[in-house]
Amino acid sequence: MSSWYETTLTGWGRTGLSTSEVNDLHSVIELLAMFDTRPQVLARGLGRSYGDAALNTGRAIFRTAGLERAVEFDHDTGHFTCEAGLSLADLIRIVLPAGWFLPVTPGTRQVTVGGCVAADVHGKNHLNSGTISRHVLWLDLLTAGGEIIRCSAEENSDLFHATTGGMGLTGVILRVAMRLRKAETSFMKVNRLRTANLAETMNALTIADEIWESSVAWIDGLSYGQELGRGEVILGHHAKQEDLTFKLSVEPHRMPDESRLSIPFDFPLNVLRQSWLRVFNSHRFKRITTGESMEDIWQFHYPLDALNGWNRLYGPLGFHQYQFVIPDQGAESFMGYALKRLQNVQESPVLVVLKRFGAGAGWLSFPIPGWTMAVDLPYSPRLFDVLEKLDKRVVTLGGRVYLAKDERVLPKHFREMYPDIERWLEVKRNVDPTCRFTSDLSRRLLIDQEIMGSRP
Ligand SMILES: Cc1cc2nc3c(=O)[nH]c(=O)nc-3n(C[C@H](O)[C@H](O)[C@H](O)COP(=O)(O)OP(=O)(O)OC[C@H]3O[C@@H](n4cnc5c(N)ncnc54)[C@H](O)[C@@H]3O)c2cc1C
């Protein structure tokens, strides 16, 4: 039986330290035995949420990565059931050789299935495939009363919509059954285009989205003037057998090379300085070769996973990822404004990614139809003031910030960004009236206060 111990945790952005009592689970039985020993708890997967969603300072955390059993896999239908702590990396190792892949995947495979469902993650194919919850057949949830409730879009649907995107605040997801997508090969047919400015980047994405299954743009965050928003549009779909060269077709479901470089220590200062980035971005931009190629699934979906622990490059102050989405109306002008505004913060945008979203899903799910931009920014004292001002504009435009990346949005902005919050709170009041499930995020956004304050 695993035991409790005190330890220090951070979000992926490493902007602050948080001390909690942690229990590394190995089985659901262990979780049930331990559940009542702590009054306020939170599930944590592999800690890839950037901010405070997976932190529970001064309280208890169940780490789920040991709940990693694959339970059932139907090779004909692609229906796959597993425990919630299974990582996407391990899941892919099981299903890809049999010709199946994830229906939706975030930009890293070092995350758990439970963490992905709790954040209702999106991938580069959001416009066509939605978020992960669209592909979940059902999930089993351990609720505050100690009951295990199965829910889906049809069964206990309110609880399902509150849990997908609910950031662990309705209970612990124990098991997930999902529908995989067919993958004739483990390769992606990729098309890359160089774009000269923001209008061209957005235009290329809009046209390409009609043809390609997945799309995303890398933006040179330091470009300015006529070249503001220049970058690379990256388009892809799963390659068919007939797309492969003879050499690749010999082993169409070959597992990509798993070797990764590692950052061996915490850097004493942020090494991603503006002067260096300017050279890097300019070099990268010039080297973009427009045209089609074949890439393995790792290269296309998880380029950042090639460098283990890359978040340590930002030094002891860490970094923040600002990801927002806004509707189509006025998107180009606001994206340009946001880029310019962020270039004026002490340290400039390191990585900027732009893409289009289709229809939304769960009540606290992030995507809404429109455009999303994600910007990695080294932490600096002025940063959060600038972001708060941008939040105000995002709210005015009818947009929102992604909770899985957040650690600073104000409660009043959160309520405006997520208009379904009342429906969500109603479910939370029913299943967890005393806020047994709580997090730094839920307390910062005054969710706990709202629930507890409304108790008779
Ligand atoms: C390099 C990188 C790229 C990314 N790209 C994308 C992307 O393209 N799209 C996207 O949507 N996201 C993306 N993300 C964010 C990431 O997918 C989410 O933050 C995801 O939730 C992380 O999963 P995790 O297992 O690490 O969960 P954690 O970070 O540990 O937890 C995240 C949330 O899930 C809850 N949770 C975890 N496990 C459970 C469980 N079993 N039951 C209930 N609640 C649970 C936690 O309480 C917390 O609120 C990216 C992150 C990184 C680092």
Short mmCIF file of C-alpha atoms and ligand atoms in Angstrom, two decimals:
data_model
loop_
_atom_site.label_atom_id
_atom_site.label_comp_id
_atom_site.label_asym_id
_atom_site.label_seq_id
_atom_site.Cartn_x
_atom_site.Cartn_y
_atom_site.Cartn_z
CA MET A 1 0.00 0.00 0.00
CA SER A 2 1.47 3.37 -0.98
CA SER A 3 1.82 6.00 1.71
CA TRP A 4 1.54 9.77 2.02
CA TYR A 5 4.64 11.95 1.90
CA GLU A 6 5.20 15.68 1.69
CA THR A 7 6.81 17.06 -1.45
CA THR A 8 7.21 20.17 -3.58
CA LEU A 9 5.51 20.37 -6.96
CA THR A 10 5.24 22.93 -9.77
CA GLY A 11 3.19 23.44 -12.89
CA TRP A 12 5.01 22.80 -16.17
CA GLY A 13 5.88 26.52 -16.37
CA ARG A 14 7.76 26.28 -13.02
CA THR A 15 6.79 29.78 -11.92
CA GLY A 16 6.21 28.84 -8.28
CA LEU A 17 6.69 26.03 -5.77
CA SER A 18 3.78 24.29 -4.04
CA THR A 19 4.03 21.87 -1.12
CA SER A 20 1.46 19.07 -0.78
CA GLU A 21 1.00 15.64 0.72
CA VAL A 22 1.25 13.22 -2.18
CA ASN A 23 0.21 9.62 -2.65
CA ASP A 24 1.52 7.72 -5.68
CA LEU A 25 -1.30 5.35 -6.52
CA HIS A 26 -0.79 1.89 -7.95
CA SER A 27 -4.38 0.65 -8.05
CA VAL A 28 -7.98 1.79 -7.77
CA ILE A 29 -8.36 -0.39 -4.66
CA GLU A 30 -5.54 1.56 -3.04
CA LEU A 31 -7.25 4.83 -3.94
CA LEU A 32 -10.54 3.67 -2.41
CA ALA A 33 -8.72 2.66 0.79
CA MET A 34 -6.90 5.99 1.00
CA PHE A 35 -9.69 8.26 -0.15
CA ASP A 36 -11.22 9.05 3.23
CA THR A 37 -7.89 9.64 4.98
CA ARG A 38 -7.60 13.21 3.66
CA PRO A 39 -10.40 15.81 3.66
CA GLN A 40 -9.43 17.75 0.52
CA VAL A 41 -7.81 16.11 -2.46
CA LEU A 42 -6.94 16.49 -6.15
CA ALA A 43 -5.89 14.04 -8.86
CA ARG A 44 -2.68 14.83 -10.73
CA GLY A 45 -1.44 13.08 -13.85
CA LEU A 46 1.99 13.83 -15.33
CA GLY A 47 1.92 17.52 -14.35
CA ARG A 48 2.00 18.91 -17.89
CA SER A 49 -0.58 21.61 -17.19
CA TYR A 50 1.43 24.81 -17.15
CA GLY A 51 -0.08 26.71 -14.21
CA ASP A 52 -1.94 25.85 -11.01
CA ALA A 53 -4.57 23.35 -12.26
CA ALA A 54 -2.71 20.31 -10.89
CA LEU A 55 -1.49 21.95 -7.66
CA ASN A 56 -3.18 21.71 -4.26
CA THR A 57 -0.97 23.66 -1.87
CA GLY A 58 -1.17 22.54 1.77
CA ARG A 59 -3.60 19.75 0.88
CA ALA A 60 -3.46 16.28 -0.65
CA ILE A 61 -2.72 15.00 -4.15
CA PHE A 62 -3.30 11.56 -5.65
CA ARG A 63 -0.76 11.03 -8.39
CA THR A 64 -2.39 8.71 -10.91
CA ALA A 65 0.50 7.73 -13.21
CA GLY A 66 0.62 4.28 -11.54
CA LEU A 67 -2.97 3.55 -12.66
CA GLU A 68 -1.72 2.60 -16.07
CA ARG A 69 -3.37 -0.64 -17.08
CA ALA A 70 -4.85 -1.09 -20.54
CA VAL A 71 -8.13 -2.93 -19.86
CA GLU A 72 -9.60 -3.74 -23.26
CA PHE A 73 -8.67 -3.15 -26.89
CA ASP A 74 -10.93 -4.24 -29.74
CA HIS A 75 -8.71 -4.35 -32.83
CA ASP A 76 -11.74 -4.35 -35.15
CA THR A 77 -13.70 -1.39 -33.77
CA GLY A 78 -10.80 0.58 -32.25
CA HIS A 79 -12.59 0.79 -28.90
CA PHE A 80 -9.96 1.11 -26.19
CA THR A 81 -10.43 1.10 -22.41
CA CYS A 82 -7.72 1.94 -19.90
CA GLU A 83 -7.04 3.25 -16.44
CA ALA A 84 -6.79 7.03 -16.34
CA GLY A 85 -3.09 7.21 -15.45
CA LEU A 86 -1.93 5.54 -18.69
CA SER A 87 0.27 7.97 -20.62
CA LEU A 88 -0.45 8.75 -24.24
CA ALA A 89 3.09 7.55 -25.03
CA ASP A 90 2.28 4.08 -23.65
CA LEU A 91 -1.16 4.05 -25.21
CA ILE A 92 0.32 4.73 -28.65
CA ARG A 93 2.87 1.95 -28.16
CA ILE A 94 -0.05 -0.45 -27.68
CA VAL A 95 -2.38 0.69 -30.44
CA LEU A 96 -0.21 2.01 -33.28
CA PRO A 97 1.27 -1.37 -34.29
CA ALA A 98 -2.33 -2.61 -34.65
CA GLY A 99 -3.21 0.27 -37.02
CA TRP A 100 -4.92 2.69 -34.61
CA PHE A 101 -4.06 6.14 -33.27
CA LEU A 102 -5.50 8.74 -30.92
CA PRO A 103 -8.51 10.58 -32.33
CA VAL A 104 -7.18 13.81 -30.76
CA THR A 105 -3.78 14.47 -29.25
CA PRO A 106 -2.17 17.45 -27.54
CA GLY A 107 1.34 18.55 -28.51
CA THR A 108 2.99 16.17 -26.04
CA ARG A 109 2.59 12.45 -25.42
CA GLN A 110 3.92 12.79 -21.85
CA VAL A 111 0.41 13.26 -20.42
CA THR A 112 -2.13 10.88 -18.94
CA VAL A 113 -5.47 9.92 -20.44
CA GLY A 114 -7.20 11.23 -17.28
CA GLY A 115 -5.36 14.56 -17.50
CA CYS A 116 -6.37 14.88 -21.16
CA VAL A 117 -10.04 14.21 -20.41
CA ALA A 118 -10.03 16.53 -17.37
CA ALA A 119 -8.65 19.35 -19.59
CA ASP A 120 -10.70 18.19 -22.62
CA VAL A 121 -7.62 18.62 -24.78
CA HIS A 122 -7.59 19.67 -28.41
CA GLY A 123 -5.10 18.82 -31.14
CA LYS A 124 -4.04 20.13 -34.52
CA ASN A 125 -7.19 18.53 -35.98
CA HIS A 126 -9.68 20.38 -33.76
CA LEU A 127 -11.60 21.83 -36.68
CA ASN A 128 -12.36 18.33 -37.95
CA SER A 129 -12.36 16.18 -34.82
CA GLY A 130 -13.21 18.43 -31.85
CA THR A 131 -11.80 17.80 -28.40
CA ILE A 132 -11.04 14.43 -26.82
CA SER A 133 -14.44 14.27 -25.08
CA ARG A 134 -16.13 13.77 -28.47
CA HIS A 135 -14.37 10.41 -28.69
CA VAL A 136 -14.91 9.24 -25.10
CA LEU A 137 -17.47 6.41 -24.99
CA TRP A 138 -17.72 6.55 -21.19
CA LEU A 139 -15.67 7.26 -18.10
CA ASP A 140 -15.81 6.05 -14.51
CA LEU A 141 -15.60 8.81 -11.93
CA LEU A 142 -14.93 8.49 -8.21
CA THR A 143 -17.03 11.24 -6.66
CA ALA A 144 -16.74 13.01 -3.30
CA GLY A 145 -19.25 10.62 -1.67
CA GLY A 146 -17.01 7.65 -2.53
CA GLU A 147 -19.38 6.44 -5.27
CA ILE A 148 -18.09 5.35 -8.69
CA ILE A 149 -20.36 6.77 -11.39
CA ARG A 150 -20.17 5.84 -15.06
CA CYS A 151 -20.95 8.77 -17.32
CA SER A 152 -21.02 9.56 -21.01
CA ALA A 153 -22.72 11.96 -23.42
CA GLU A 154 -25.87 9.84 -22.95
CA GLU A 155 -25.63 8.49 -19.39
CA ASN A 156 -25.31 10.96 -16.46
CA SER A 157 -24.58 13.46 -19.18
CA ASP A 158 -24.48 16.53 -16.92
CA LEU A 159 -21.71 14.97 -14.90
CA PHE A 160 -19.93 14.02 -18.12
CA HIS A 161 -20.04 17.57 -19.51
CA ALA A 162 -18.88 18.98 -16.17
CA THR A 163 -16.02 16.47 -15.89
CA THR A 164 -14.61 16.84 -19.42
CA GLY A 165 -12.81 20.16 -19.09
CA GLY A 166 -13.64 20.27 -15.35
CA MET A 167 -9.95 20.18 -14.33
CA GLY A 168 -10.34 17.38 -11.75
CA LEU A 169 -12.90 19.25 -9.67
CA THR A 170 -15.80 16.79 -10.01
CA GLY A 171 -13.83 13.69 -8.90
CA VAL A 172 -11.08 11.28 -9.87
CA ILE A 173 -11.42 9.81 -13.34
CA LEU A 174 -10.60 6.12 -12.89
CA ARG A 175 -11.17 4.57 -16.30
CA VAL A 176 -11.82 5.87 -19.76
CA ALA A 177 -13.22 4.08 -22.83
CA MET A 178 -12.61 5.82 -26.13
CA ARG A 179 -12.99 5.39 -29.84
CA LEU A 180 -9.62 5.44 -31.61
CA ARG A 181 -9.08 6.49 -35.20
CA LYS A 182 -7.72 4.23 -37.92
CA ALA A 183 -4.12 4.82 -38.91
CA GLU A 184 -3.13 2.92 -42.04
CA THR A 185 0.50 3.82 -41.32
CA SER A 186 2.56 5.49 -38.60
CA PHE A 187 3.52 8.33 -40.94
CA MET A 188 2.07 11.73 -41.69
CA LYS A 189 1.92 13.32 -45.11
CA VAL A 190 3.02 16.88 -44.38
CA ASN A 191 2.90 20.11 -46.31
CA ARG A 192 4.86 23.17 -45.12
CA LEU A 193 4.36 26.71 -46.38
CA ARG A 194 6.34 29.84 -45.66
CA THR A 195 4.18 32.90 -45.01
CA ALA A 196 5.28 36.54 -45.15
CA ASN A 197 2.99 38.12 -42.55
CA LEU A 198 -0.02 37.55 -40.32
CA ALA A 199 -2.66 38.02 -43.02
CA GLU A 200 -0.90 35.46 -45.21
CA THR A 201 -0.50 33.02 -42.31
CA MET A 202 -4.19 33.21 -41.38
CA ASN A 203 -5.28 33.04 -44.99
CA ALA A 204 -3.14 29.97 -45.67
CA LEU A 205 -4.57 28.23 -42.60
CA THR A 206 -8.14 29.05 -43.63
CA ILE A 207 -7.70 27.67 -47.13
CA ALA A 208 -5.73 24.63 -46.04
CA ASP A 209 -8.23 23.65 -43.36
CA GLU A 210 -10.67 22.71 -46.09
CA ILE A 211 -8.22 20.11 -47.41
CA TRP A 212 -5.94 18.97 -44.61
CA GLU A 213 -6.96 17.06 -41.48
CA SER A 214 -4.47 18.80 -39.18
CA SER A 215 -3.06 22.30 -39.31
CA VAL A 216 -1.06 24.71 -37.19
CA ALA A 217 1.22 27.68 -37.75
CA TRP A 218 4.51 28.55 -36.10
CA ILE A 219 4.93 32.31 -35.90
CA ASP A 220 8.16 34.21 -35.61
CA GLY A 221 7.23 36.07 -32.42
CA LEU A 222 9.94 38.67 -32.96
CA SER A 223 8.93 39.70 -36.48
CA TYR A 224 7.56 43.21 -36.80
CA GLY A 225 6.36 45.88 -39.25
CA GLN A 226 5.33 44.43 -42.62
CA GLU A 227 6.57 41.03 -41.48
CA LEU A 228 4.60 40.83 -38.23
CA GLY A 229 3.12 37.34 -37.94
CA ARG A 230 5.32 35.74 -40.60
CA GLY A 231 5.94 32.07 -40.11
CA GLU A 232 5.38 28.52 -41.22
CA VAL A 233 2.04 26.83 -41.82
CA ILE A 234 2.28 23.11 -41.13
CA LEU A 235 -0.41 20.84 -42.57
CA GLY A 236 -0.78 17.11 -42.30
CA HIS A 237 -2.85 14.00 -42.54
CA HIS A 238 -2.23 10.37 -41.80
CA ALA A 239 -0.40 8.80 -44.71
CA LYS A 240 -2.06 5.90 -46.50
CA GLN A 241 -0.15 2.78 -47.54
CA GLU A 242 -0.05 4.03 -51.12
CA ASP A 243 1.63 7.29 -50.00
CA LEU A 244 4.69 5.44 -48.66
CA THR A 245 7.91 4.85 -50.52
CA PHE A 246 8.86 1.21 -51.03
CA LYS A 247 11.33 1.40 -48.14
CA LEU A 248 8.75 2.76 -45.69
CA SER A 249 5.99 0.45 -46.91
CA VAL A 250 7.95 -2.60 -45.72
CA GLU A 251 6.99 -1.67 -42.14
CA PRO A 252 4.03 0.76 -42.36
CA HIS A 253 3.34 0.74 -38.61
CA ARG A 254 6.95 1.08 -37.54
CA MET A 255 7.21 2.72 -34.11
CA PRO A 256 9.13 5.97 -34.47
CA ASP A 257 12.54 6.34 -32.86
CA GLU A 258 11.99 7.05 -29.14
CA SER A 259 15.45 8.45 -28.34
CA ARG A 260 15.32 11.86 -26.68
CA LEU A 261 17.88 14.37 -25.55
CA SER A 262 17.58 15.53 -21.95
CA ILE A 263 18.24 18.85 -20.21
CA PRO A 264 20.34 17.48 -17.33
CA PHE A 265 19.94 20.29 -14.78
CA ASP A 266 17.96 23.41 -13.88
CA PHE A 267 19.52 26.37 -15.70
CA PRO A 268 20.59 29.12 -13.27
CA LEU A 269 19.14 31.77 -15.61
CA ASN A 270 16.83 32.00 -18.59
CA VAL A 271 18.95 31.06 -21.62
CA LEU A 272 16.21 31.89 -24.13
CA ARG A 273 17.30 35.52 -24.49
CA GLN A 274 15.86 37.88 -27.07
CA SER A 275 19.11 38.41 -28.98
CA TRP A 276 19.64 34.67 -29.35
CA LEU A 277 16.02 34.06 -30.32
CA ARG A 278 16.16 36.70 -33.02
CA VAL A 279 19.01 34.82 -34.70
CA PHE A 280 17.29 31.45 -34.20
CA ASN A 281 13.91 32.62 -35.56
CA SER A 282 15.45 34.32 -38.53
CA HIS A 283 17.51 31.21 -39.33
CA ARG A 284 14.47 28.95 -38.89
CA PHE A 285 12.36 31.20 -41.10
CA LYS A 286 14.91 31.22 -43.92
CA ARG A 287 15.25 27.45 -43.81
CA ILE A 288 11.54 26.74 -44.28
CA THR A 289 11.20 24.71 -47.44
CA THR A 290 7.76 24.88 -48.92
CA GLY A 291 6.48 21.52 -50.13
CA GLU A 292 5.35 18.03 -49.19
CA SER A 293 7.24 15.47 -47.17
CA MET A 294 6.71 12.37 -45.06
CA GLU A 295 7.23 12.60 -41.29
CA ASP A 296 6.73 10.06 -38.56
CA ILE A 297 3.95 10.66 -36.06
CA TRP A 298 6.40 11.75 -33.32
CA GLN A 299 7.95 14.47 -35.51
CA PHE A 300 4.61 15.87 -36.59
CA HIS A 301 2.62 15.74 -33.36
CA TYR A 302 5.29 15.94 -30.65
CA PRO A 303 8.32 17.97 -31.79
CA LEU A 304 8.90 19.34 -28.28
CA ASP A 305 9.06 15.84 -26.77
CA ALA A 306 12.40 15.35 -28.52
CA LEU A 307 14.02 17.43 -25.76
CA ASN A 308 13.20 16.02 -22.35
CA GLY A 309 12.79 18.68 -19.63
CA TRP A 310 12.94 21.64 -22.04
CA ASN A 311 11.02 23.74 -19.49
CA ARG A 312 14.24 23.95 -17.43
CA LEU A 313 15.82 26.17 -20.09
CA TYR A 314 13.79 29.10 -18.74
CA GLY A 315 15.80 29.26 -15.53
CA PRO A 316 14.58 29.60 -11.95
CA LEU A 317 11.76 32.09 -12.63
CA GLY A 318 10.11 29.77 -15.12
CA PHE A 319 7.73 30.78 -17.90
CA HIS A 320 4.08 31.28 -18.62
CA GLN A 321 2.10 30.10 -21.60
CA TYR A 322 -0.66 32.53 -22.57
CA GLN A 323 -3.21 30.67 -24.68
CA PHE A 324 -6.43 32.38 -25.64
CA VAL A 325 -9.13 31.87 -28.24
CA ILE A 326 -11.30 34.55 -29.85
CA PRO A 327 -14.13 34.34 -32.40
CA ASP A 328 -13.38 35.04 -36.09
CA GLN A 329 -14.71 38.59 -36.01
CA GLY A 330 -11.75 40.94 -35.50
CA ALA A 331 -9.30 38.07 -35.00
CA GLU A 332 -6.55 39.28 -37.34
CA SER A 333 -6.41 42.71 -35.84
CA PHE A 334 -6.37 41.40 -32.26
CA MET A 335 -3.72 38.75 -33.00
CA GLY A 336 -1.45 41.48 -34.40
CA TYR A 337 -2.13 43.70 -31.42
CA ALA A 338 -1.41 40.89 -28.94
CA LEU A 339 1.88 40.02 -30.66
CA LYS A 340 3.06 43.63 -30.54
CA ARG A 341 1.96 44.01 -26.93
CA LEU A 342 3.82 40.87 -25.87
CA GLN A 343 6.98 41.91 -27.71
CA ASN A 344 7.13 44.90 -25.36
CA VAL A 345 7.32 42.83 -22.20
CA GLN A 346 10.82 42.66 -20.73
CA GLU A 347 11.50 39.22 -22.21
CA SER A 348 9.84 38.49 -25.52
CA PRO A 349 7.69 35.64 -26.87
CA VAL A 350 9.80 32.50 -27.26
CA LEU A 351 7.35 30.26 -29.07
CA VAL A 352 4.14 31.38 -30.77
CA VAL A 353 1.61 28.99 -32.24
CA LEU A 354 -1.58 29.89 -34.08
CA LYS A 355 -4.47 27.74 -35.21
CA ARG A 356 -8.19 27.65 -35.96
CA PHE A 357 -10.82 26.03 -33.77
CA GLY A 358 -14.18 24.49 -34.64
CA ALA A 359 -17.17 23.84 -32.38
CA GLY A 360 -16.85 23.78 -28.57
CA ALA A 361 -17.75 20.94 -26.16
CA GLY A 362 -17.87 20.57 -22.32
CA TRP A 363 -19.00 23.44 -20.13
CA LEU A 364 -15.48 24.41 -19.06
CA SER A 365 -13.82 23.16 -22.25
CA PHE A 366 -11.55 25.73 -23.81
CA PRO A 367 -12.24 25.68 -27.57
CA ILE A 368 -14.91 27.85 -29.20
CA PRO A 369 -15.10 28.50 -32.95
CA GLY A 370 -12.43 31.02 -33.94
CA TRP A 371 -8.69 31.46 -33.62
CA THR A 372 -6.34 30.43 -30.83
CA MET A 373 -2.84 31.69 -30.13
CA ALA A 374 -0.43 30.15 -27.59
CA VAL A 375 2.61 32.17 -26.59
CA ASP A 376 5.45 30.98 -24.32
CA LEU A 377 6.79 33.91 -22.28
CA PRO A 378 9.65 33.90 -19.78
CA TYR A 379 8.35 35.11 -16.43
CA SER A 380 9.07 38.76 -15.66
CA PRO A 381 7.53 41.02 -13.02
CA ARG A 382 5.53 43.07 -15.56
CA LEU A 383 4.19 40.10 -17.47
CA PHE A 384 0.99 39.42 -15.53
CA ASP A 385 -0.08 43.11 -15.72
CA VAL A 386 0.21 43.01 -19.49
CA LEU A 387 -1.71 39.72 -19.67
CA GLU A 388 -4.50 41.09 -17.50
CA LYS A 389 -4.97 43.95 -19.95
CA LEU A 390 -5.07 41.47 -22.83
CA ASP A 391 -7.62 39.36 -20.87
CA LYS A 392 -9.96 42.35 -20.79
CA ARG A 393 -9.86 42.60 -24.58
CA VAL A 394 -10.24 38.84 -24.96
CA VAL A 395 -13.39 39.03 -22.82
CA THR A 396 -14.77 41.94 -24.86
CA LEU A 397 -14.26 39.95 -28.05
CA GLY A 398 -16.14 36.96 -26.56
CA GLY A 399 -13.02 34.84 -26.08
CA ARG A 400 -11.36 32.98 -23.23
CA VAL A 401 -8.06 31.76 -21.76
CA TYR A 402 -7.20 28.03 -21.44
CA LEU A 403 -7.42 26.85 -17.82
CA ALA A 404 -4.80 24.10 -18.39
CA LYS A 405 -2.26 26.84 -19.12
CA ASP A 406 -3.40 29.40 -16.58
CA GLU A 407 -2.35 30.55 -13.13
CA ARG A 408 -3.43 34.20 -13.02
CA VAL A 409 -6.78 34.99 -14.69
CA LEU A 410 -9.02 37.00 -12.33
CA PRO A 411 -12.28 35.42 -11.08
CA LYS A 412 -14.40 38.15 -12.72
CA HIS A 413 -12.77 37.55 -16.10
CA PHE A 414 -13.07 33.79 -15.70
CA ARG A 415 -16.84 34.09 -15.19
CA GLU A 416 -17.21 36.19 -18.34
CA MET A 417 -14.98 33.89 -20.36
CA TYR A 418 -16.90 30.75 -19.40
CA PRO A 419 -20.64 31.59 -19.56
CA ASP A 420 -21.61 27.94 -18.86
CA ILE A 421 -20.05 28.24 -15.40
CA GLU A 422 -23.49 28.35 -13.72
CA ARG A 423 -24.48 24.95 -15.15
CA TRP A 424 -21.10 23.62 -14.11
CA LEU A 425 -21.45 24.97 -10.55
CA GLU A 426 -24.88 23.34 -10.29
CA VAL A 427 -23.32 19.92 -10.93
CA LYS A 428 -20.44 20.65 -8.56
CA ARG A 429 -22.93 21.60 -5.81
CA ASN A 430 -24.72 18.28 -6.32
CA VAL A 431 -21.72 15.96 -6.43
CA ASP A 432 -19.27 17.80 -4.20
CA PRO A 433 -21.06 20.30 -1.92
CA THR A 434 -18.14 20.52 0.53
CA CYS A 435 -15.41 20.87 -2.13
CA ARG A 436 -13.54 17.69 -1.29
CA PHE A 437 -12.00 18.16 -4.72
CA THR A 438 -10.15 21.43 -4.75
CA SER A 439 -7.04 22.92 -6.34
CA ASP A 440 -4.99 26.10 -6.35
CA LEU A 441 -6.89 26.99 -9.51
CA SER A 442 -10.36 26.45 -8.01
CA ARG A 443 -9.53 28.51 -4.93
CA ARG A 444 -7.93 31.31 -7.00
CA LEU A 445 -11.01 31.48 -9.21
CA LEU A 446 -13.22 31.56 -6.07
CA ILE A 447 -15.05 28.41 -7.14
CA ASP A 448 -14.76 26.88 -3.65
CA GLN A 449 -15.97 30.10 -2.05
CA GLU A 450 -18.98 30.19 -4.35
CA ILE A 451 -19.92 26.55 -3.60
CA MET A 452 -19.37 26.73 0.15
CA GLY A 453 -21.02 30.17 0.39
CA SER A 454 -24.21 28.85 -1.20
CA ARG A 455 -24.57 25.96 1.27
CA PRO A 456 -27.69 26.21 3.45
C1 LIG B 1 4.52 20.59 -24.56
C2 LIG B 1 3.05 20.65 -24.24
C3 LIG B 1 2.15 20.71 -25.29
C4 LIG B 1 0.77 20.77 -25.01
N1 LIG B 1 -0.08 20.83 -26.07
C5 LIG B 1 -1.40 20.88 -25.85
C6 LIG B 1 -2.31 20.90 -26.95
O1 LIG B 1 -1.92 20.90 -28.12
N2 LIG B 1 -3.63 20.91 -26.66
C7 LIG B 1 -4.11 20.88 -25.38
O2 LIG B 1 -5.33 20.87 -25.19
N3 LIG B 1 -3.26 20.85 -24.32
C8 LIG B 1 -1.93 20.85 -24.53
N4 LIG B 1 -1.07 20.80 -23.47
C9 LIG B 1 -1.61 20.78 -22.11
C10 LIG B 1 -1.84 19.35 -21.58
O3 LIG B 1 -2.33 18.51 -22.59
C11 LIG B 1 -2.88 19.37 -20.46
O4 LIG B 1 -2.47 20.25 -19.45
C12 LIG B 1 -3.13 18.00 -19.82
O5 LIG B 1 -4.16 18.16 -18.87
C13 LIG B 1 -1.90 17.46 -19.10
O6 LIG B 1 -2.15 16.13 -18.68
P1 LIG B 1 -1.42 15.58 -17.37
O7 LIG B 1 -1.63 14.11 -17.29
O8 LIG B 1 -0.03 16.06 -17.31
O9 LIG B 1 -2.34 16.28 -16.27
P2 LIG B 1 -1.91 17.25 -15.06
O10 LIG B 1 -1.21 18.42 -15.59
O11 LIG B 1 -1.26 16.47 -14.00
O12 LIG B 1 -3.38 17.69 -14.57
C14 LIG B 1 -4.15 18.55 -15.38
C15 LIG B 1 -5.57 18.63 -14.82
O13 LIG B 1 -6.20 17.36 -14.95
C16 LIG B 1 -6.66 16.91 -13.68
N5 LIG B 1 -6.49 15.45 -13.67
C17 LIG B 1 -5.38 14.75 -13.98
N6 LIG B 1 -5.64 13.42 -13.86
C18 LIG B 1 -6.93 13.31 -13.47
C19 LIG B 1 -7.79 12.20 -13.15
N7 LIG B 1 -7.39 10.92 -13.26
N8 LIG B 1 -9.04 12.48 -12.75
C20 LIG B 1 -9.49 13.75 -12.64
N9 LIG B 1 -8.74 14.81 -12.92
C21 LIG B 1 -7.47 14.60 -13.34
C22 LIG B 1 -5.80 17.63 -12.65
O14 LIG B 1 -6.48 17.76 -11.43
C23 LIG B 1 -5.59 18.98 -13.32
O15 LIG B 1 -6.67 19.82 -13.09
C24 LIG B 1 0.30 20.74 -23.68
C25 LIG B 1 1.22 20.67 -22.62
C26 LIG B 1 2.58 20.63 -22.89
C27 LIG B 1 3.56 20.56 -21.76
#
